[in-house]
PDB file of C-alpha atoms in Angstrom:
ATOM      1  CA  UNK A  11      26.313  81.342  94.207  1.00  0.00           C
ATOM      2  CA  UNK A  12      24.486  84.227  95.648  1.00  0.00           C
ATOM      3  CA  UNK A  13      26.820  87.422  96.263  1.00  0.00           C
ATOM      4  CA  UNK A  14      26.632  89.222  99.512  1.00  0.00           C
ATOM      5  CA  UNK A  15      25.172  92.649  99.352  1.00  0.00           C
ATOM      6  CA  UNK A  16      27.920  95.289 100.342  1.00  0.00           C
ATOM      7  CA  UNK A  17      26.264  98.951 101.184  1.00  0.00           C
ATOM      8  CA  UNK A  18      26.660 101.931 103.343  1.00  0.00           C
ATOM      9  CA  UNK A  19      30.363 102.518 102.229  1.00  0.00           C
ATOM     10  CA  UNK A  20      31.657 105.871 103.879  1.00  0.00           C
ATOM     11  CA  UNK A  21      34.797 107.586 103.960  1.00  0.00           C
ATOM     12  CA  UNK A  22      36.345 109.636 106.372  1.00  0.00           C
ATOM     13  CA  UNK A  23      39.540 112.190 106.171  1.00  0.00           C
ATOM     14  CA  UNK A  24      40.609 113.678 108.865  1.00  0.00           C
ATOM     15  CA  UNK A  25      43.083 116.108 109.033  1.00  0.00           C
ATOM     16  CA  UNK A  26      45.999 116.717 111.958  1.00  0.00           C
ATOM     17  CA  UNK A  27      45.462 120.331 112.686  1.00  0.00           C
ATOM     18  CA  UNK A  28      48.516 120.909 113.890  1.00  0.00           C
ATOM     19  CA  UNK A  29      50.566 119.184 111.234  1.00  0.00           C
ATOM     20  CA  UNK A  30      48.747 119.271 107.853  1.00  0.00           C
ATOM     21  CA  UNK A  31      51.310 116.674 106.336  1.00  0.00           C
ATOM     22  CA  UNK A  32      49.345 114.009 108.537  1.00  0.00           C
ATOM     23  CA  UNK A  33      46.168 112.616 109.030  1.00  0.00           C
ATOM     24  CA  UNK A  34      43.889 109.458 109.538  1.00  0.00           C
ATOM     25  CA  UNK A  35      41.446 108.068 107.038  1.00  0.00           C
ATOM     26  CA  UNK A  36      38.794 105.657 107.750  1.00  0.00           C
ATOM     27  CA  UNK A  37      36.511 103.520 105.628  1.00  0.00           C
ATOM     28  CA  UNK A  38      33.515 101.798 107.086  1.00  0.00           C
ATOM     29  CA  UNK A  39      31.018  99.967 105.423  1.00  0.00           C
ATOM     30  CA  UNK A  40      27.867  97.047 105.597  1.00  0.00           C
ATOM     31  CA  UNK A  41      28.041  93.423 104.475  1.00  0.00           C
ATOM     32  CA  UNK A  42      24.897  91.356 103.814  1.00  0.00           C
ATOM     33  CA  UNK A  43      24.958  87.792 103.505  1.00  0.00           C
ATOM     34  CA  UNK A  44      22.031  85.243 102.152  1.00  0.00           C
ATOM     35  CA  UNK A  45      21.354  82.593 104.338  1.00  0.00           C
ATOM     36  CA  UNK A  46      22.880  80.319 101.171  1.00  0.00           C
ATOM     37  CA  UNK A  47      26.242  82.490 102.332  1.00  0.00           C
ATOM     38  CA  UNK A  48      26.315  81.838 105.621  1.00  0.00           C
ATOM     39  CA  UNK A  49      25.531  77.874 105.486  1.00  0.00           C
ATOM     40  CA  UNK A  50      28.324  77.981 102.685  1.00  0.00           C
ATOM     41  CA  UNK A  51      31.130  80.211 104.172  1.00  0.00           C
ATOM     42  CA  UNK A  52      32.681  81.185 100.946  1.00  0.00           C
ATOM     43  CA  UNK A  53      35.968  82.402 101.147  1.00  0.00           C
ATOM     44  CA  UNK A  54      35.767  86.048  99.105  1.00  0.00           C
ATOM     45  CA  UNK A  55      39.156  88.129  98.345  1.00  0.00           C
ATOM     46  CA  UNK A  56      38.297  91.411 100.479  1.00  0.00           C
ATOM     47  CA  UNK A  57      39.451  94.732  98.606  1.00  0.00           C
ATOM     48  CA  UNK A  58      39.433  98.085  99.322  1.00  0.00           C
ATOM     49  CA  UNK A  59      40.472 100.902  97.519  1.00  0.00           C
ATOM     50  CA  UNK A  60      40.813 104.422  97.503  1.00  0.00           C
ATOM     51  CA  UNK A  61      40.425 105.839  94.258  1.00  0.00           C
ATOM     52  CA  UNK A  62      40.450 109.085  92.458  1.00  0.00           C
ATOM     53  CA  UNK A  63      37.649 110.557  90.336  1.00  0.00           C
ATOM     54  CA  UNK A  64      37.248 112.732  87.640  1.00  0.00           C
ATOM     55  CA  UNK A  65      33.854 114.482  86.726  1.00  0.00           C
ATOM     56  CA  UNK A  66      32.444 114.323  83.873  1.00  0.00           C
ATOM     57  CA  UNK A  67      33.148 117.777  83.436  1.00  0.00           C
ATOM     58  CA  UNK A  68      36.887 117.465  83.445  1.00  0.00           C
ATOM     59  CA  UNK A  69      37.033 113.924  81.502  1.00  0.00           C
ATOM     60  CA  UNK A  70      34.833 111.835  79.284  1.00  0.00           C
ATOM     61  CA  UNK A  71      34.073 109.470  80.467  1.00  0.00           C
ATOM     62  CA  UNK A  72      34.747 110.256  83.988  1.00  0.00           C
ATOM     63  CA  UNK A  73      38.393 108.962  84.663  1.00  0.00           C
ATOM     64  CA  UNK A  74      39.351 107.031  87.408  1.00  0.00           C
ATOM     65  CA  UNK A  75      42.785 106.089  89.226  1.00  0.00           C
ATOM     66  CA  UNK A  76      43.396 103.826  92.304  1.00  0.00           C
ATOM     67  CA  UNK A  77      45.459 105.996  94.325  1.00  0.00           C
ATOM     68  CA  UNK A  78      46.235 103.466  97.626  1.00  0.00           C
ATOM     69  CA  UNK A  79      45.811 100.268  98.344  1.00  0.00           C
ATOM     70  CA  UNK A  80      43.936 100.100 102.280  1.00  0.00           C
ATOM     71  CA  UNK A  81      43.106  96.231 102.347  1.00  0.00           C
ATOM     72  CA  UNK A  82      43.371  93.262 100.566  1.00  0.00           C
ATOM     73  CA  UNK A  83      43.044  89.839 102.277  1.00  0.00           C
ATOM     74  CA  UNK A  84      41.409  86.609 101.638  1.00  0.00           C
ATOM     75  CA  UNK A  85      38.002  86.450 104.550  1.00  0.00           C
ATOM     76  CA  UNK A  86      35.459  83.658 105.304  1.00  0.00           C
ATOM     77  CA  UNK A  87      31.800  85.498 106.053  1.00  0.00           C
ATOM     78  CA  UNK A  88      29.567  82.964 107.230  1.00  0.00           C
ATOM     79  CA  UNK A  89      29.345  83.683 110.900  1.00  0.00           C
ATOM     80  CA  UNK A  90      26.747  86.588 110.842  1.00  0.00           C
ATOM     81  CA  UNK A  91      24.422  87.505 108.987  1.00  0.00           C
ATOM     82  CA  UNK A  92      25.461  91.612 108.858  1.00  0.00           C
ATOM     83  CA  UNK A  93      28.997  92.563 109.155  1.00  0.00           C
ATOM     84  CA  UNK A  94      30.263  95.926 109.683  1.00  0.00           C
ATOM     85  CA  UNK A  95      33.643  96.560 108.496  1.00  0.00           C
ATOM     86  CA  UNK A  96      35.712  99.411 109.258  1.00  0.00           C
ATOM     87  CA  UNK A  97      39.673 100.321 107.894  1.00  0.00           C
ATOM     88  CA  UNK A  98      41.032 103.081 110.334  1.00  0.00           C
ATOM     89  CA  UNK A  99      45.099 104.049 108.936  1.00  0.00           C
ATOM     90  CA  UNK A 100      46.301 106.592 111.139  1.00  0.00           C
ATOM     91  CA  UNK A 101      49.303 108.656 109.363  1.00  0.00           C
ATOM     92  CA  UNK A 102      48.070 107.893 105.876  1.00  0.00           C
ATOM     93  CA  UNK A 103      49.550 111.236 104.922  1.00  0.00           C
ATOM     94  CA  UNK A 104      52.387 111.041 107.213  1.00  0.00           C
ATOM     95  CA  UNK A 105      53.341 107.541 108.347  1.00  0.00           C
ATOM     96  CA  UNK A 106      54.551 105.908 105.265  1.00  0.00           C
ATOM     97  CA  UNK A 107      52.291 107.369 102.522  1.00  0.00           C
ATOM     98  CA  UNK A 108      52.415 110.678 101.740  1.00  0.00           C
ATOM     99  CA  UNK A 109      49.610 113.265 101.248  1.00  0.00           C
ATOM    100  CA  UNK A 110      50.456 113.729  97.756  1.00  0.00           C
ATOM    101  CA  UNK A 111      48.965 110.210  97.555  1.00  0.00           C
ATOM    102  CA  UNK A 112      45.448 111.463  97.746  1.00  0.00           C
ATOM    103  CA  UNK A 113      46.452 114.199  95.112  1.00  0.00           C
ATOM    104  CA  UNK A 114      44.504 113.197  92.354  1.00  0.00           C
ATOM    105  CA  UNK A 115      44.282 115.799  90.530  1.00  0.00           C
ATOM    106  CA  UNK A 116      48.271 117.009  90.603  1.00  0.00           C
ATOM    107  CA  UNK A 117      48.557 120.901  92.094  1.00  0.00           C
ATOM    108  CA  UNK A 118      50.629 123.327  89.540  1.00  0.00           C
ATOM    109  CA  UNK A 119      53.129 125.578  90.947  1.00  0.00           C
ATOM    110  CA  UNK A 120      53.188 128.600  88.088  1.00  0.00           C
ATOM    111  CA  UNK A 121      56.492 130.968  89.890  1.00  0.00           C
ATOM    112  CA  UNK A 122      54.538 131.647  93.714  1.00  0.00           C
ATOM    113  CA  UNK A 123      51.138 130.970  92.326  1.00  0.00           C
ATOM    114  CA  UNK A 124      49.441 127.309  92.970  1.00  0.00           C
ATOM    115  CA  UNK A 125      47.144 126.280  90.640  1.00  0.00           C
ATOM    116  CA  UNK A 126      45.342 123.645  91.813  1.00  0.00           C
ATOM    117  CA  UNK A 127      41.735 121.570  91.982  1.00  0.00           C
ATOM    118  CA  UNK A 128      40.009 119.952  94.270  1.00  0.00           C
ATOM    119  CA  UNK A 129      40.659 116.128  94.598  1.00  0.00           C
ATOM    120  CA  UNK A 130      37.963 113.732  94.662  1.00  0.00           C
ATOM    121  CA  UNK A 131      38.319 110.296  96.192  1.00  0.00           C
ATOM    122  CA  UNK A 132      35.835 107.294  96.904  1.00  0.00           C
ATOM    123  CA  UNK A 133      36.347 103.948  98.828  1.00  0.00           C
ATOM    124  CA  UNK A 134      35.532 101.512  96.567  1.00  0.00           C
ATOM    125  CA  UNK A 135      35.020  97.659  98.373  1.00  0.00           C
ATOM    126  CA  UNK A 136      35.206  94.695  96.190  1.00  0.00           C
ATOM    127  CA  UNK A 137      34.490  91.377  97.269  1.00  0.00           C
ATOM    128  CA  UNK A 138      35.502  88.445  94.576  1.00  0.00           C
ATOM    129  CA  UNK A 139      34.542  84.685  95.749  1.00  0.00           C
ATOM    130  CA  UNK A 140      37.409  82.520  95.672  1.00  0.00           C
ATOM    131  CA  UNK A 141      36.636  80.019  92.684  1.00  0.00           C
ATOM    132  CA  UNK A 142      38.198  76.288  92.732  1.00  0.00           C
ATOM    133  CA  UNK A 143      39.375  75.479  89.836  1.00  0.00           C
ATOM    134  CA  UNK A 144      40.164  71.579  88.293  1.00  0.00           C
ATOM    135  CA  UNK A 145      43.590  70.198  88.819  1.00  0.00           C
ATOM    136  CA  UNK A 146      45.351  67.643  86.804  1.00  0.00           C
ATOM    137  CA  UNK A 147      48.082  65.312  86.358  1.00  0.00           C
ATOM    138  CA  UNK A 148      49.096  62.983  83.391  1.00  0.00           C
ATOM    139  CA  UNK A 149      50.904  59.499  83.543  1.00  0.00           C
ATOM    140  CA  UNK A 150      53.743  59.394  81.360  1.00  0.00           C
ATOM    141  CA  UNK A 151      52.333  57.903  77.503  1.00  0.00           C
ATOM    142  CA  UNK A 152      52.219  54.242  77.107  1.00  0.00           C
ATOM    143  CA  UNK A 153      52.856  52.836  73.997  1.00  0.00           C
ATOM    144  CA  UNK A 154      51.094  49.843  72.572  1.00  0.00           C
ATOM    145  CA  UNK A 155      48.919  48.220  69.706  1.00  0.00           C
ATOM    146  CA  UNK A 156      45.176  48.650  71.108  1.00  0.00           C
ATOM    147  CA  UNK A 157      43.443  48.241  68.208  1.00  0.00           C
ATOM    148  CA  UNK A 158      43.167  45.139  65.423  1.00  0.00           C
ATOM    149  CA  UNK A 159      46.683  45.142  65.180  1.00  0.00           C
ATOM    150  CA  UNK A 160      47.329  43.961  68.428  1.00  0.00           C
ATOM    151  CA  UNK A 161      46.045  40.145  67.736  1.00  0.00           C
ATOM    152  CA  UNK A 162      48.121  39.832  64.645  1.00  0.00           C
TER     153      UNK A 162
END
């Protein structure tokens, strides 16, 4: 099974100037398909994430840590050949999730001093092709003489 190609993954923060507890994020990006994709219409588990990142130069190897969950949803691509896809969450640091979400590397208050680092996040979009897999059932067991001992 060929996998599409996903590319061109931004993401946007954008901040409520006048209330700096809110804000809107958005995450667009590009999906390819093969024409073996779009004769097949695969169902594929749609993810994405917003994660945190650690340089190098603060962990090795760089660490990561999913900080919010924006989408995850079964989709059948098949209709198009490019998709663009685009997550817009208005209030992500407001309506329901707070700013401290995004915090990814956690701000130190030391008495009125704050220590703090800047946070670095990515959008990370996974798509993961829904796989059949084998059922079974069993009759109960049926017990007999099948072999030489039968005719005896």
């Amino acid at each position: 099974m060929a996998m599409p190609a996903i590319d061109d993954v931004r993401l946007e923060l954008e901040e409520n100037p006048s209330d700096p507890t809110s804000g809107t994020y958005r995450v667009t990006y590009r999906i390819e398909l093969s024409p073996g994709d779009l004769r097949a219409e695969h169902a594929w588990n749609e993810r994405v994430t917003l994660v945190g990142v650690d340089d190098a130069s603060e962990s090795i190897p760089p660490r990561e840590d999913e900080l919010y969950e924006v989408s995850d949803e079964w989709v059948i691509l098949g209709r198009d050949t490019v998709i663009y896809r685009e997550h817009v969450t208005p209030g992500i640091f407001g309506g329901g999730q707070p700013r401290s979400t995004l915090d990814e590397d956690t701000d130190v208050i030391v008495g009125t001093t704050v220590v703090s680092g800047l946070d670095e996040v990515l959008a990370r979009v996974e798509l993961t092709p829904y796989i059949p897999r084998p059922t079974q059932a069993d009759s109960p067991i049926v017990r007999a003489h099948f072999g030489p001992a039968a005719h005896i």
